[in-house]
PDB file of C-alpha atoms in Angstrom:
ATOM      1  CA  MET X   1      38.280   1.745 -24.922  1.00  0.00           C
ATOM      2  CA  LYS X   2      36.892   0.188 -21.677  1.00  0.00           C
ATOM      3  CA  ASP X   3      35.689   3.950 -20.163  1.00  0.00           C
ATOM      4  CA  LYS X   4      34.454   4.434 -23.440  1.00  0.00           C
ATOM      5  CA  THR X   5      32.335   1.082 -23.333  1.00  0.00           C
ATOM      6  CA  GLN X   6      31.496   2.435 -19.365  1.00  0.00           C
ATOM      7  CA  THR X   7      30.324   5.785 -20.287  1.00  0.00           C
ATOM      8  CA  ILE X   8      28.371   4.144 -23.881  1.00  0.00           C
ATOM      9  CA  LYS X   9      26.911   1.376 -21.522  1.00  0.00           C
ATOM     10  CA  SER X  10      25.947   4.428 -18.777  1.00  0.00           C
ATOM     11  CA  ILE X  11      24.050   6.936 -21.652  1.00  0.00           C
ATOM     12  CA  LEU X  12      22.450   3.993 -22.659  1.00  0.00           C
ATOM     13  CA  TYR X  13      21.153   2.828 -19.138  1.00  0.00           C
ATOM     14  CA  ARG X  14      20.166   6.445 -18.702  1.00  0.00           C
ATOM     15  CA  ALA X  15      17.853   6.526 -21.914  1.00  0.00           C
ATOM     16  CA  PHE X  16      16.038   3.353 -20.933  1.00  0.00           C
ATOM     17  CA  PRO X  17      12.940   5.348 -19.482  1.00  0.00           C
ATOM     18  CA  VAL X  18      12.898   7.736 -22.165  1.00  0.00           C
ATOM     19  CA  LEU X  19      12.789   4.925 -24.758  1.00  0.00           C
ATOM     20  CA  GLY X  20      10.597   2.685 -23.147  1.00  0.00           C
ATOM     21  CA  VAL X  21       7.803   5.883 -23.028  1.00  0.00           C
ATOM     22  CA  LEU X  22       8.518   5.874 -26.515  1.00  0.00           C
ATOM     23  CA  PHE X  23       7.985   2.721 -27.364  1.00  0.00           C
ATOM     24  CA  ALA X  24       4.989   2.326 -25.616  1.00  0.00           C
ATOM     25  CA  LEU X  25       4.106   6.543 -27.286  1.00  0.00           C
ATOM     26  CA  LEU X  26       4.844   5.068 -31.101  1.00  0.00           C
ATOM     27  CA  ILE X  27       2.380   2.185 -30.227  1.00  0.00           C
ATOM     28  CA  GLN X  28      -0.860   3.973 -29.340  1.00  0.00           C
ATOM     29  CA  LYS X  29      -0.440   6.615 -32.321  1.00  0.00           C
ATOM     30  CA  THR X  30       0.996   4.881 -35.288  1.00  0.00           C
ATOM     31  CA  VAL X  31      -1.690   0.903 -34.543  1.00  0.00           C
ATOM     32  CA  PRO X  32      -5.246   2.124 -34.782  1.00  0.00           C
ATOM     33  CA  ASP X  33      -7.754   0.880 -31.592  1.00  0.00           C
ATOM     34  CA  SER X  34     -10.180  -1.854 -32.748  1.00  0.00           C
ATOM     35  CA  LYS X  35     -13.352  -0.771 -33.011  1.00  0.00           C
ATOM     36  CA  LEU X  36     -14.777  -2.704 -30.791  1.00  0.00           C
ATOM     37  CA  HIS X  37     -14.156  -0.312 -27.837  1.00  0.00           C
ATOM     38  CA  PRO X  38     -16.456   2.320 -27.645  1.00  0.00           C
ATOM     39  CA  ALA X  39     -13.994   5.571 -28.116  1.00  0.00           C
ATOM     40  CA  ALA X  40     -12.845   7.945 -25.440  1.00  0.00           C
ATOM     41  CA  THR X  41     -13.797  12.222 -25.086  1.00  0.00           C
ATOM     42  CA  ARG X  42     -10.633  12.391 -25.459  1.00  0.00           C
ATOM     43  CA  PRO X  43      -6.776  11.149 -25.441  1.00  0.00           C
ATOM     44  CA  TYR X  44      -6.320  10.111 -21.352  1.00  0.00           C
ATOM     45  CA  TYR X  45      -3.839   7.451 -22.632  1.00  0.00           C
ATOM     46  CA  SER X  46      -1.169   9.396 -25.559  1.00  0.00           C
ATOM     47  CA  ASN X  47      -0.828  12.691 -23.225  1.00  0.00           C
ATOM     48  CA  LEU X  48      -0.137  11.142 -19.883  1.00  0.00           C
ATOM     49  CA  LEU X  49       2.736   9.294 -21.779  1.00  0.00           C
ATOM     50  CA  LEU X  50       3.782  12.161 -23.631  1.00  0.00           C
ATOM     51  CA  ILE X  51       3.520  14.142 -20.178  1.00  0.00           C
ATOM     52  CA  LEU X  52       5.752  10.935 -18.900  1.00  0.00           C
ATOM     53  CA  LEU X  53       8.864  11.238 -21.374  1.00  0.00           C
ATOM     54  CA  GLY X  54       8.723  14.757 -20.864  1.00  0.00           C
ATOM     55  CA  ILE X  55       9.010  14.255 -16.967  1.00  0.00           C
ATOM     56  CA  ALA X  56      12.159  11.115 -18.399  1.00  0.00           C
ATOM     57  CA  PHE X  57      13.826  12.918 -20.419  1.00  0.00           C
ATOM     58  CA  LEU X  58      14.143  15.572 -18.095  1.00  0.00           C
ATOM     59  CA  PHE X  59      15.439  13.283 -15.659  1.00  0.00           C
ATOM     60  CA  PHE X  60      17.078  11.970 -18.186  1.00  0.00           C
ATOM     61  CA  ILE X  61      18.982  15.871 -18.655  1.00  0.00           C
ATOM     62  CA  ILE X  62      19.919  15.569 -15.317  1.00  0.00           C
ATOM     63  CA  SER X  63      21.129  13.283 -14.613  1.00  0.00           C
ATOM     64  CA  PHE X  64      23.953  14.096 -16.590  1.00  0.00           C
ATOM     65  CA  PHE X  65      24.783  16.509 -13.768  1.00  0.00           C
ATOM     66  CA  VAL X  66      23.839  14.758 -10.104  1.00  0.00           C
ATOM     67  CA  PRO X  67      25.767  12.084  -9.252  1.00  0.00           C
ATOM     68  CA  ARG X  68      22.458   9.900  -6.706  1.00  0.00           C
ATOM     69  CA  LEU X  69      20.181  10.251 -10.222  1.00  0.00           C
ATOM     70  CA  ASN X  70      22.528   9.232 -12.671  1.00  0.00           C
ATOM     71  CA  LYS X  71      23.544   5.322  -9.894  1.00  0.00           C
ATOM     72  CA  SER X  72      19.350   5.609  -9.169  1.00  0.00           C
ATOM     73  CA  LEU X  73      18.433   5.702 -13.706  1.00  0.00           C
ATOM     74  CA  GLN X  74      21.384   3.048 -14.125  1.00  0.00           C
ATOM     75  CA  HIS X  75      19.497   0.513 -11.906  1.00  0.00           C
ATOM     76  CA  LYS X  76      16.423   0.846 -11.855  1.00  0.00           C
ATOM     77  CA  GLY X  77      16.351   1.769 -16.073  1.00  0.00           C
ATOM     78  CA  PRO X  78      16.284  -1.871 -17.302  1.00  0.00           C
ATOM     79  CA  PHE X  79      12.985  -1.851 -15.315  1.00  0.00           C
ATOM     80  CA  LEU X  80      11.917   1.454 -16.098  1.00  0.00           C
ATOM     81  CA  PHE X  81      12.177   0.125 -19.915  1.00  0.00           C
ATOM     82  CA  GLY X  82      10.267  -3.000 -19.534  1.00  0.00           C
ATOM     83  CA  SER X  83       7.849  -1.164 -18.124  1.00  0.00           C
ATOM     84  CA  GLY X  84       6.997   0.482 -20.985  1.00  0.00           C
ATOM     85  CA  ILE X  85       7.103  -2.655 -23.520  1.00  0.00           C
ATOM     86  CA  LEU X  86       4.974  -4.558 -21.470  1.00  0.00           C
ATOM     87  CA  LEU X  87       2.368  -1.394 -21.489  1.00  0.00           C
ATOM     88  CA  ALA X  88       2.277  -1.443 -25.460  1.00  0.00           C
ATOM     89  CA  VAL X  89       1.910  -5.292 -25.353  1.00  0.00           C
ATOM     90  CA  LEU X  90      -1.603  -4.838 -22.465  1.00  0.00           C
ATOM     91  CA  ASN X  91      -2.294  -1.616 -25.325  1.00  0.00           C
ATOM     92  CA  LEU X  92      -1.682  -4.018 -28.067  1.00  0.00           C
ATOM     93  CA  ILE X  93      -4.152  -7.107 -26.491  1.00  0.00           C
ATOM     94  CA  THR X  94      -6.760  -4.306 -24.942  1.00  0.00           C
ATOM     95  CA  ALA X  95      -7.307  -1.842 -27.548  1.00  0.00           C
ATOM     96  CA  LYS X  96      -5.919  -2.126 -30.743  1.00  0.00           C
ATOM     97  CA  PHE X  97      -6.541  -5.823 -31.370  1.00  0.00           C
ATOM     98  CA  ALA X  98      -9.436  -6.758 -28.637  1.00  0.00           C
ATOM     99  CA  LEU X  99      -8.126 -10.309 -28.161  1.00  0.00           C
ATOM    100  CA  LEU X 100      -9.950  -9.902 -24.291  1.00  0.00           C
ATOM    101  CA  PRO X 101     -13.321  -9.397 -23.631  1.00  0.00           C
ATOM    102  CA  VAL X 102     -13.885  -5.390 -23.799  1.00  0.00           C
ATOM    103  CA  ILE X 103     -16.757  -5.795 -21.227  1.00  0.00           C
ATOM    104  CA  PHE X 104     -13.531  -7.239 -18.327  1.00  0.00           C
ATOM    105  CA  PHE X 105     -10.848  -5.261 -21.062  1.00  0.00           C
ATOM    106  CA  PRO X 106     -11.186  -1.692 -21.475  1.00  0.00           C
ATOM    107  CA  SER X 107      -8.148   0.624 -22.835  1.00  0.00           C
ATOM    108  CA  PHE X 108      -6.309   2.654 -21.123  1.00  0.00           C
ATOM    109  CA  ASP X 109      -8.036   5.522 -22.566  1.00  0.00           C
ATOM    110  CA  ASN X 110     -11.428   4.207 -21.771  1.00  0.00           C
ATOM    111  CA  ILE X 111      -9.918   3.956 -17.406  1.00  0.00           C
ATOM    112  CA  LEU X 112      -7.324   7.318 -17.923  1.00  0.00           C
ATOM    113  CA  SER X 113     -10.603   8.655 -18.885  1.00  0.00           C
ATOM    114  CA  ILE X 114     -12.602   8.119 -15.045  1.00  0.00           C
ATOM    115  CA  PHE X 115      -9.994   9.681 -13.426  1.00  0.00           C
ATOM    116  CA  ALA X 116     -10.360  13.361 -15.225  1.00  0.00           C
ATOM    117  CA  GLU X 117     -14.410  12.616 -15.872  1.00  0.00           C
ATOM    118  CA  GLN X 118     -14.493  11.104 -12.570  1.00  0.00           C
ATOM    119  CA  THR X 119     -12.981  13.588 -10.272  1.00  0.00           C
ATOM    120  CA  ASP X 120     -15.575  14.244  -7.067  1.00  0.00           C
ATOM    121  CA  LEU X 121     -16.471  11.829  -7.044  1.00  0.00           C
ATOM    122  CA  LEU X 122     -12.881   9.459  -6.769  1.00  0.00           C
ATOM    123  CA  LEU X 123     -11.829  11.997  -4.353  1.00  0.00           C
ATOM    124  CA  LYS X 124     -14.903  11.508  -1.915  1.00  0.00           C
ATOM    125  CA  CYS X 125     -14.335   8.102  -1.789  1.00  0.00           C
ATOM    126  CA  ILE X 126     -10.496   8.247  -1.284  1.00  0.00           C
ATOM    127  CA  TRP X 127     -11.749  11.002   1.443  1.00  0.00           C
ATOM    128  CA  TYR X 128     -14.192   8.019   3.147  1.00  0.00           C
ATOM    129  CA  SER X 129     -12.139   5.391   2.869  1.00  0.00           C
ATOM    130  CA  PHE X 130      -8.696   7.880   4.278  1.00  0.00           C
ATOM    131  CA  LYS X 131     -11.015   8.289   7.424  1.00  0.00           C
ATOM    132  CA  LEU X 132     -12.026   5.171   8.019  1.00  0.00           C
ATOM    133  CA  LEU X 133      -8.529   3.786   8.180  1.00  0.00           C
ATOM    134  CA  LEU X 134      -7.291   6.089   9.612  1.00  0.00           C
ATOM    135  CA  LEU X 135      -9.523   5.461  12.870  1.00  0.00           C
ATOM    136  CA  GLY X 136      -9.750   1.594  12.229  1.00  0.00           C
ATOM    137  CA  VAL X 137      -5.633   1.734  12.459  1.00  0.00           C
ATOM    138  CA  PHE X 138      -5.532   4.316  14.838  1.00  0.00           C
ATOM    139  CA  TRP X 139      -8.046   2.285  18.244  1.00  0.00           C
ATOM    140  CA  GLY X 140      -6.542  -0.491  16.847  1.00  0.00           C
ATOM    141  CA  ILE X 141      -2.899   0.271  17.167  1.00  0.00           C
ATOM    142  CA  THR X 142      -3.635   1.438  20.033  1.00  0.00           C
ATOM    143  CA  VAL X 143      -5.807  -1.007  21.093  1.00  0.00           C
ATOM    144  CA  GLY X 144      -3.778  -3.791  20.525  1.00  0.00           C
ATOM    145  CA  PHE X 145      -0.772  -2.078  21.834  1.00  0.00           C
ATOM    146  CA  ILE X 146      -2.554  -2.177  25.302  1.00  0.00           C
ATOM    147  CA  THR X 147      -3.120  -5.559  25.524  1.00  0.00           C
ATOM    148  CA  GLY X 148       0.464  -6.522  24.015  1.00  0.00           C
ATOM    149  CA  VAL X 149       2.034  -4.601  26.708  1.00  0.00           C
ATOM    150  CA  CYS X 150      -0.435  -6.414  29.763  1.00  0.00           C
ATOM    151  CA  LEU X 151      -0.426  -9.809  28.412  1.00  0.00           C
ATOM    152  CA  GLY X 152       3.472  -9.449  27.514  1.00  0.00           C
ATOM    153  CA  PHE X 153       4.297  -8.174  30.946  1.00  0.00           C
ATOM    154  CA  SER X 154       2.253  -9.919  33.518  1.00  0.00           C
ATOM    155  CA  LYS X 155       1.949 -13.237  34.038  1.00  0.00           C
ATOM    156  CA  LYS X 156      -1.246 -13.240  35.202  1.00  0.00           C
ATOM    157  CA  VAL X 157      -2.651 -10.907  32.611  1.00  0.00           C
ATOM    158  CA  TYR X 158      -1.497 -13.610  30.077  1.00  0.00           C
ATOM    159  CA  TYR X 159      -2.754 -16.886  31.821  1.00  0.00           C
ATOM    160  CA  TRP X 160      -6.510 -14.981  32.356  1.00  0.00           C
ATOM    161  CA  ILE X 161      -6.227 -13.929  28.445  1.00  0.00           C
ATOM    162  CA  ASN X 162      -3.863 -15.377  26.266  1.00  0.00           C
ATOM    163  CA  PRO X 163      -7.042 -18.268  26.162  1.00  0.00           C
ATOM    164  CA  TYR X 164      -9.784 -15.913  24.410  1.00  0.00           C
ATOM    165  CA  ILE X 165      -7.340 -14.343  21.990  1.00  0.00           C
ATOM    166  CA  LYS X 166      -5.799 -17.560  21.084  1.00  0.00           C
ATOM    167  CA  LEU X 167      -9.906 -18.392  19.528  1.00  0.00           C
ATOM    168  CA  ILE X 168     -10.995 -14.811  19.036  1.00  0.00           C
ATOM    169  CA  GLY X 169      -8.111 -13.591  17.344  1.00  0.00           C
ATOM    170  CA  PRO X 170      -7.687 -16.024  14.263  1.00  0.00           C
ATOM    171  CA  ILE X 171     -10.249 -15.117  12.960  1.00  0.00           C
ATOM    172  CA  PRO X 172     -10.806 -13.088  10.025  1.00  0.00           C
ATOM    173  CA  ALA X 173     -11.938  -9.653  11.192  1.00  0.00           C
ATOM    174  CA  THR X 174     -14.065  -9.549   7.775  1.00  0.00           C
ATOM    175  CA  ALA X 175     -15.999 -13.106   9.302  1.00  0.00           C
ATOM    176  CA  TRP X 176     -16.890 -10.778  11.767  1.00  0.00           C
ATOM    177  CA  ILE X 177     -19.674  -8.646   9.349  1.00  0.00           C
ATOM    178  CA  PRO X 178     -23.059 -10.024   9.823  1.00  0.00           C
ATOM    179  CA  LEU X 179     -22.762  -9.440  13.525  1.00  0.00           C
ATOM    180  CA  VAL X 180     -21.375  -5.669  13.501  1.00  0.00           C
ATOM    181  CA  LEU X 181     -23.573  -5.036  10.736  1.00  0.00           C
ATOM    182  CA  THR X 182     -26.397  -5.613  12.756  1.00  0.00           C
ATOM    183  CA  THR X 183     -25.111  -4.222  16.313  1.00  0.00           C
ATOM    184  CA  PHE X 184     -23.441  -0.672  14.952  1.00  0.00           C
ATOM    185  CA  PRO X 185     -25.860   1.922  14.241  1.00  0.00           C
ATOM    186  CA  THR X 186     -24.308   2.902  11.345  1.00  0.00           C
ATOM    187  CA  THR X 187     -22.619   0.876   8.784  1.00  0.00           C
ATOM    188  CA  PHE X 188     -19.799   3.462  10.082  1.00  0.00           C
ATOM    189  CA  GLY X 189     -18.824   3.023  13.180  1.00  0.00           C
ATOM    190  CA  ALA X 190     -19.322  -1.261  12.260  1.00  0.00           C
ATOM    191  CA  SER X 191     -16.682  -0.630   9.707  1.00  0.00           C
ATOM    192  CA  VAL X 192     -14.059   1.446  11.538  1.00  0.00           C
ATOM    193  CA  PHE X 193     -14.399  -1.631  13.791  1.00  0.00           C
ATOM    194  CA  ILE X 194     -13.521  -4.555  11.482  1.00  0.00           C
ATOM    195  CA  ILE X 195     -11.150  -2.490  10.433  1.00  0.00           C
ATOM    196  CA  ALA X 196      -9.337  -2.172  13.891  1.00  0.00           C
ATOM    197  CA  LEU X 197     -10.089  -5.837  14.777  1.00  0.00           C
ATOM    198  CA  ALA X 198      -7.669  -6.731  11.851  1.00  0.00           C
ATOM    199  CA  VAL X 199      -5.139  -4.670  13.105  1.00  0.00           C
ATOM    200  CA  TRP X 200      -6.135  -5.066  16.589  1.00  0.00           C
ATOM    201  CA  PHE X 201      -4.644  -9.166  16.492  1.00  0.00           C
ATOM    202  CA  PRO X 202      -1.296  -9.585  14.859  1.00  0.00           C
ATOM    203  CA  VAL X 203      -0.653  -6.108  16.810  1.00  0.00           C
ATOM    204  CA  GLN X 204      -1.124  -7.285  20.238  1.00  0.00           C
ATOM    205  CA  LEU X 205       0.489 -10.766  19.001  1.00  0.00           C
ATOM    206  CA  MET X 206       4.189  -9.253  18.074  1.00  0.00           C
ATOM    207  CA  THR X 207       3.912  -6.211  21.025  1.00  0.00           C
ATOM    208  CA  SER X 208       3.412  -8.986  23.144  1.00  0.00           C
ATOM    209  CA  SER X 209       5.797 -11.912  22.388  1.00  0.00           C
ATOM    210  CA  GLY X 210       8.691  -8.737  21.296  1.00  0.00           C
ATOM    211  CA  ILE X 211       8.581  -7.920  25.489  1.00  0.00           C
ATOM    212  CA  GLN X 212       8.779 -11.338  26.656  1.00  0.00           C
ATOM    213  CA  ASN X 213      10.943 -12.048  24.294  1.00  0.00           C
ATOM    214  CA  THR X 214      13.191  -9.252  25.826  1.00  0.00           C
ATOM    215  CA  GLY X 215      16.630 -10.635  28.006  1.00  0.00           C
ATOM    216  CA  LYS X 216      15.730 -11.091  31.938  1.00  0.00           C
ATOM    217  CA  VAL X 217      18.496  -9.296  33.341  1.00  0.00           C
ATOM    218  CA  TYR X 218      17.444  -6.076  31.445  1.00  0.00           C
ATOM    219  CA  PHE X 219      14.963  -6.255  33.889  1.00  0.00           C
ATOM    220  CA  GLU X 220      16.527  -7.159  37.058  1.00  0.00           C
ATOM    221  CA  VAL X 221      19.523  -5.193  36.663  1.00  0.00           C
ATOM    222  CA  GLY X 222      16.393  -2.213  36.135  1.00  0.00           C
ATOM    223  CA  ARG X 223      15.068  -3.453  40.081  1.00  0.00           C
ATOM    224  CA  THR X 224      18.146  -3.245  41.710  1.00  0.00           C
ATOM    225  CA  LEU X 225      18.819   0.373  40.104  1.00  0.00           C
ATOM    226  CA  GLY X 226      15.402   0.780  42.152  1.00  0.00           C
ATOM    227  CA  ALA X 227      13.390   1.079  38.684  1.00  0.00           C
ATOM    228  CA  GLY X 228       9.444   1.099  39.379  1.00  0.00           C
ATOM    229  CA  THR X 229       6.695  -0.969  37.008  1.00  0.00           C
ATOM    230  CA  PHE X 230       6.289   1.894  34.790  1.00  0.00           C
ATOM    231  CA  PHE X 231      10.009   2.744  34.279  1.00  0.00           C
ATOM    232  CA  GLN X 232      10.518  -1.718  33.299  1.00  0.00           C
ATOM    233  CA  VAL X 233       7.864  -1.298  30.463  1.00  0.00           C
ATOM    234  CA  PHE X 234       8.380   1.961  29.522  1.00  0.00           C
ATOM    235  CA  ARG X 235      11.724   2.327  28.747  1.00  0.00           C
ATOM    236  CA  ILE X 236      13.247  -0.930  28.869  1.00  0.00           C
ATOM    237  CA  ALA X 237      10.146  -3.574  27.897  1.00  0.00           C
ATOM    238  CA  VAL X 238       8.926  -1.602  24.559  1.00  0.00           C
ATOM    239  CA  PRO X 239      11.614  -0.082  23.858  1.00  0.00           C
ATOM    240  CA  ALA X 240      13.638  -3.706  23.097  1.00  0.00           C
ATOM    241  CA  ALA X 241      10.006  -4.708  21.172  1.00  0.00           C
ATOM    242  CA  LEU X 242       9.800  -1.992  18.855  1.00  0.00           C
ATOM    243  CA  PRO X 243      11.385  -4.396  15.726  1.00  0.00           C
ATOM    244  CA  ASN X 244       8.241  -7.026  17.030  1.00  0.00           C
ATOM    245  CA  ILE X 245       5.403  -3.644  17.476  1.00  0.00           C
ATOM    246  CA  PHE X 246       6.471  -2.330  13.561  1.00  0.00           C
ATOM    247  CA  GLN X 247       6.500  -4.645  12.098  1.00  0.00           C
ATOM    248  CA  GLY X 248       3.580  -6.548  14.054  1.00  0.00           C
ATOM    249  CA  VAL X 249       1.034  -2.571  12.502  1.00  0.00           C
ATOM    250  CA  PHE X 250       2.950  -3.346   9.256  1.00  0.00           C
ATOM    251  CA  ASN X 251       1.133  -6.973   9.204  1.00  0.00           C
ATOM    252  CA  GLY X 252      -1.719  -5.153  10.469  1.00  0.00           C
ATOM    253  CA  ILE X 253      -2.202  -2.611   7.698  1.00  0.00           C
ATOM    254  CA  CYS X 254      -2.334  -4.713   5.438  1.00  0.00           C
ATOM    255  CA  ALA X 255      -4.715  -7.022   7.309  1.00  0.00           C
ATOM    256  CA  ALA X 256      -5.982  -2.949   7.268  1.00  0.00           C
ATOM    257  CA  PHE X 257      -6.846  -2.707   3.751  1.00  0.00           C
ATOM    258  CA  ILE X 258      -8.695  -6.791   2.761  1.00  0.00           C
ATOM    259  CA  ALA X 259     -10.707  -5.057   6.072  1.00  0.00           C
ATOM    260  CA  LEU X 260     -11.629  -1.707   4.887  1.00  0.00           C
ATOM    261  CA  MET X 261     -12.473  -2.833   0.599  1.00  0.00           C
ATOM    262  CA  THR X 262     -14.409  -5.584   2.735  1.00  0.00           C
ATOM    263  CA  ALA X 263     -16.712  -3.626   4.669  1.00  0.00           C
ATOM    264  CA  GLU X 264     -17.483  -0.306   2.485  1.00  0.00           C
ATOM    265  CA  MET X 265     -18.935  -3.055  -0.216  1.00  0.00           C
ATOM    266  CA  PHE X 266     -21.674  -4.478   2.174  1.00  0.00           C
ATOM    267  CA  GLY X 267     -23.432  -0.808   2.924  1.00  0.00           C
ATOM    268  CA  ALA X 268     -20.994   1.917   2.430  1.00  0.00           C
ATOM    269  CA  LYS X 269     -22.451   5.094   1.262  1.00  0.00           C
ATOM    270  CA  TYR X 270     -19.352   5.820  -0.040  1.00  0.00           C
ATOM    271  CA  GLY X 271     -15.384   4.197  -0.362  1.00  0.00           C
ATOM    272  CA  ILE X 272     -13.223   2.567  -3.217  1.00  0.00           C
ATOM    273  CA  GLY X 273     -14.542  -0.388  -2.219  1.00  0.00           C
ATOM    274  CA  TRP X 274     -17.846   0.543  -2.413  1.00  0.00           C
ATOM    275  CA  TYR X 275     -16.972   2.449  -5.691  1.00  0.00           C
ATOM    276  CA  ILE X 276     -14.919  -1.284  -7.016  1.00  0.00           C
ATOM    277  CA  SER X 277     -18.245  -3.100  -6.478  1.00  0.00           C
ATOM    278  CA  TYR X 278     -20.798  -0.257  -7.719  1.00  0.00           C
ATOM    279  CA  GLN X 279     -18.766  -0.127 -11.328  1.00  0.00           C
ATOM    280  CA  LYS X 280     -18.626  -3.750 -11.545  1.00  0.00           C
ATOM    281  CA  ALA X 281     -23.092  -3.647 -10.182  1.00  0.00           C
ATOM    282  CA  MET X 282     -23.002  -1.028 -13.751  1.00  0.00           C
ATOM    283  CA  MET X 283     -20.484  -4.060 -15.865  1.00  0.00           C
ATOM    284  CA  LEU X 284     -18.438  -0.148 -16.189  1.00  0.00           C
ATOM    285  CA  TYR X 285     -14.662  -2.423 -15.373  1.00  0.00           C
ATOM    286  CA  SER X 286     -13.220   0.840 -16.565  1.00  0.00           C
ATOM    287  CA  GLY X 287     -14.532   2.247 -13.183  1.00  0.00           C
ATOM    288  CA  VAL X 288     -13.569  -1.103 -11.764  1.00  0.00           C
ATOM    289  CA  TYR X 289      -9.553  -0.928 -12.619  1.00  0.00           C
ATOM    290  CA  ALA X 290      -9.212   2.604 -12.119  1.00  0.00           C
ATOM    291  CA  GLY X 291     -11.121   1.481  -8.250  1.00  0.00           C
ATOM    292  CA  LEU X 292      -8.463  -0.813  -8.537  1.00  0.00           C
ATOM    293  CA  ILE X 293      -4.714   2.017  -9.673  1.00  0.00           C
ATOM    294  CA  LEU X 294      -5.978   3.831  -6.075  1.00  0.00           C
ATOM    295  CA  ILE X 295      -6.283   1.689  -4.146  1.00  0.00           C
ATOM    296  CA  ALA X 296      -2.929   0.390  -5.510  1.00  0.00           C
ATOM    297  CA  VAL X 297      -1.597   3.581  -5.661  1.00  0.00           C
ATOM    298  CA  PHE X 298      -3.262   4.434  -1.753  1.00  0.00           C
ATOM    299  CA  CYS X 299      -2.038   0.838  -0.339  1.00  0.00           C
ATOM    300  CA  THR X 300       1.647   2.108  -0.910  1.00  0.00           C
ATOM    301  CA  VAL X 301       2.056   5.766  -0.207  1.00  0.00           C
ATOM    302  CA  ILE X 302       0.929   4.661   3.512  1.00  0.00           C
ATOM    303  CA  ILE X 303       2.980   1.595   3.452  1.00  0.00           C
ATOM    304  CA  THR X 304       6.153   3.874   2.482  1.00  0.00           C
ATOM    305  CA  ALA X 305       5.256   6.525   5.005  1.00  0.00           C
ATOM    306  CA  LEU X 306       5.107   3.635   7.716  1.00  0.00           C
ATOM    307  CA  PHE X 307       8.914   1.910   6.052  1.00  0.00           C
ATOM    308  CA  LYS X 308      10.937   5.395   6.373  1.00  0.00           C
ATOM    309  CA  VAL X 309       9.134   6.299  10.086  1.00  0.00           C
ATOM    310  CA  ARG X 310      10.595   2.580  11.349  1.00  0.00           C
ATOM    311  CA  SER X 311      13.249   3.928   9.422  1.00  0.00           C
ATOM    312  CA  ARG X 312      14.336   6.559  11.595  1.00  0.00           C
ATOM    313  CA  VAL X 313      13.309   4.894  14.473  1.00  0.00           C
ATOM    314  CA  LEU X 314      14.451   1.266  14.503  1.00  0.00           C
ATOM    315  CA  SER X 315      17.837   2.669  11.902  1.00  0.00           C
ATOM    316  CA  TRP X 316      20.173   0.367  13.421  1.00  0.00           C
ATOM    317  CA  GLN X 317      17.951  -1.773  11.390  1.00  0.00           C
ATOM    318  CA  LYS X 318      17.331   0.191   8.606  1.00  0.00           C
ATOM    319  CA  GLY X 319      17.956  -2.333   5.249  1.00  0.00           C
ATOM    320  CA  LEU X 320      16.875  -5.446   7.861  1.00  0.00           C
ATOM    321  CA  ILE X 321      13.367  -5.334   6.204  1.00  0.00           C
ATOM    322  CA  LYS X 322      13.060  -3.928   3.025  1.00  0.00           C
ATOM    323  CA  TRP X 323       9.985  -2.154   0.814  1.00  0.00           C
TER     324      TRP X 323
END
């Protein structure tokens, strides 16, 4: 009897994603939209729910044959069911009953229509933001790593340079935008500099701290065995400081997204931040929400990739910091 109950419970938990999407689809189909909302050209939200329903049902069937998916669905099923309920509630509040101001809270259909009808512009904005972020993060990590190694390994460099870093580093990178825009010949170069500056400080801080916290006994043993400066830095200090370095990179990338969005709102021709600012100026809040969704996906993909790299490089610390 107990085994039968456990089996039914397992099946129910794995079916939760299907039930959640079905509930959201039922609300969408049975409750009419408010006339205050402009009608979308196509039923984008309904089509999305049908696709999600097909995916959820496919995963439910496969879970009977794949133990790993079975376990994952049992764990995430209630949350996914709750997500379906949340979508239905938001749909009722916005599109169905228009309980919130229509201009600021558009229907799901109108938000999704942006992705279908402005695909080329959105892809151009994503590519522009990706280039900015890639260049800014690259230079920020590179200069931050070099600065951190010099500060952490050399007491003379620390003595002469650290007071200036303490003065300049805590200033938010976005506070330099007015000065940087007048200094750099192009807004693209200015934006790259702002992002790099946002990444540089946490990377150099955590790198220097990690090296300084490395046990002196390791350096003494290295010198005893004839290790030179290069060996001590890159074979002793840097590997020991890797957990701190990755933490600095993580903090730097989070700061980079803030700097990216802010920098793009000041004079950029494209980019997700520019797109959100433009849509807000035009009072087209469906485009604003579409831009926010892009930022959420963009940030999640990049940070998840960073944690995958961290898990491989620091496999002994796997699970210590979760994402």
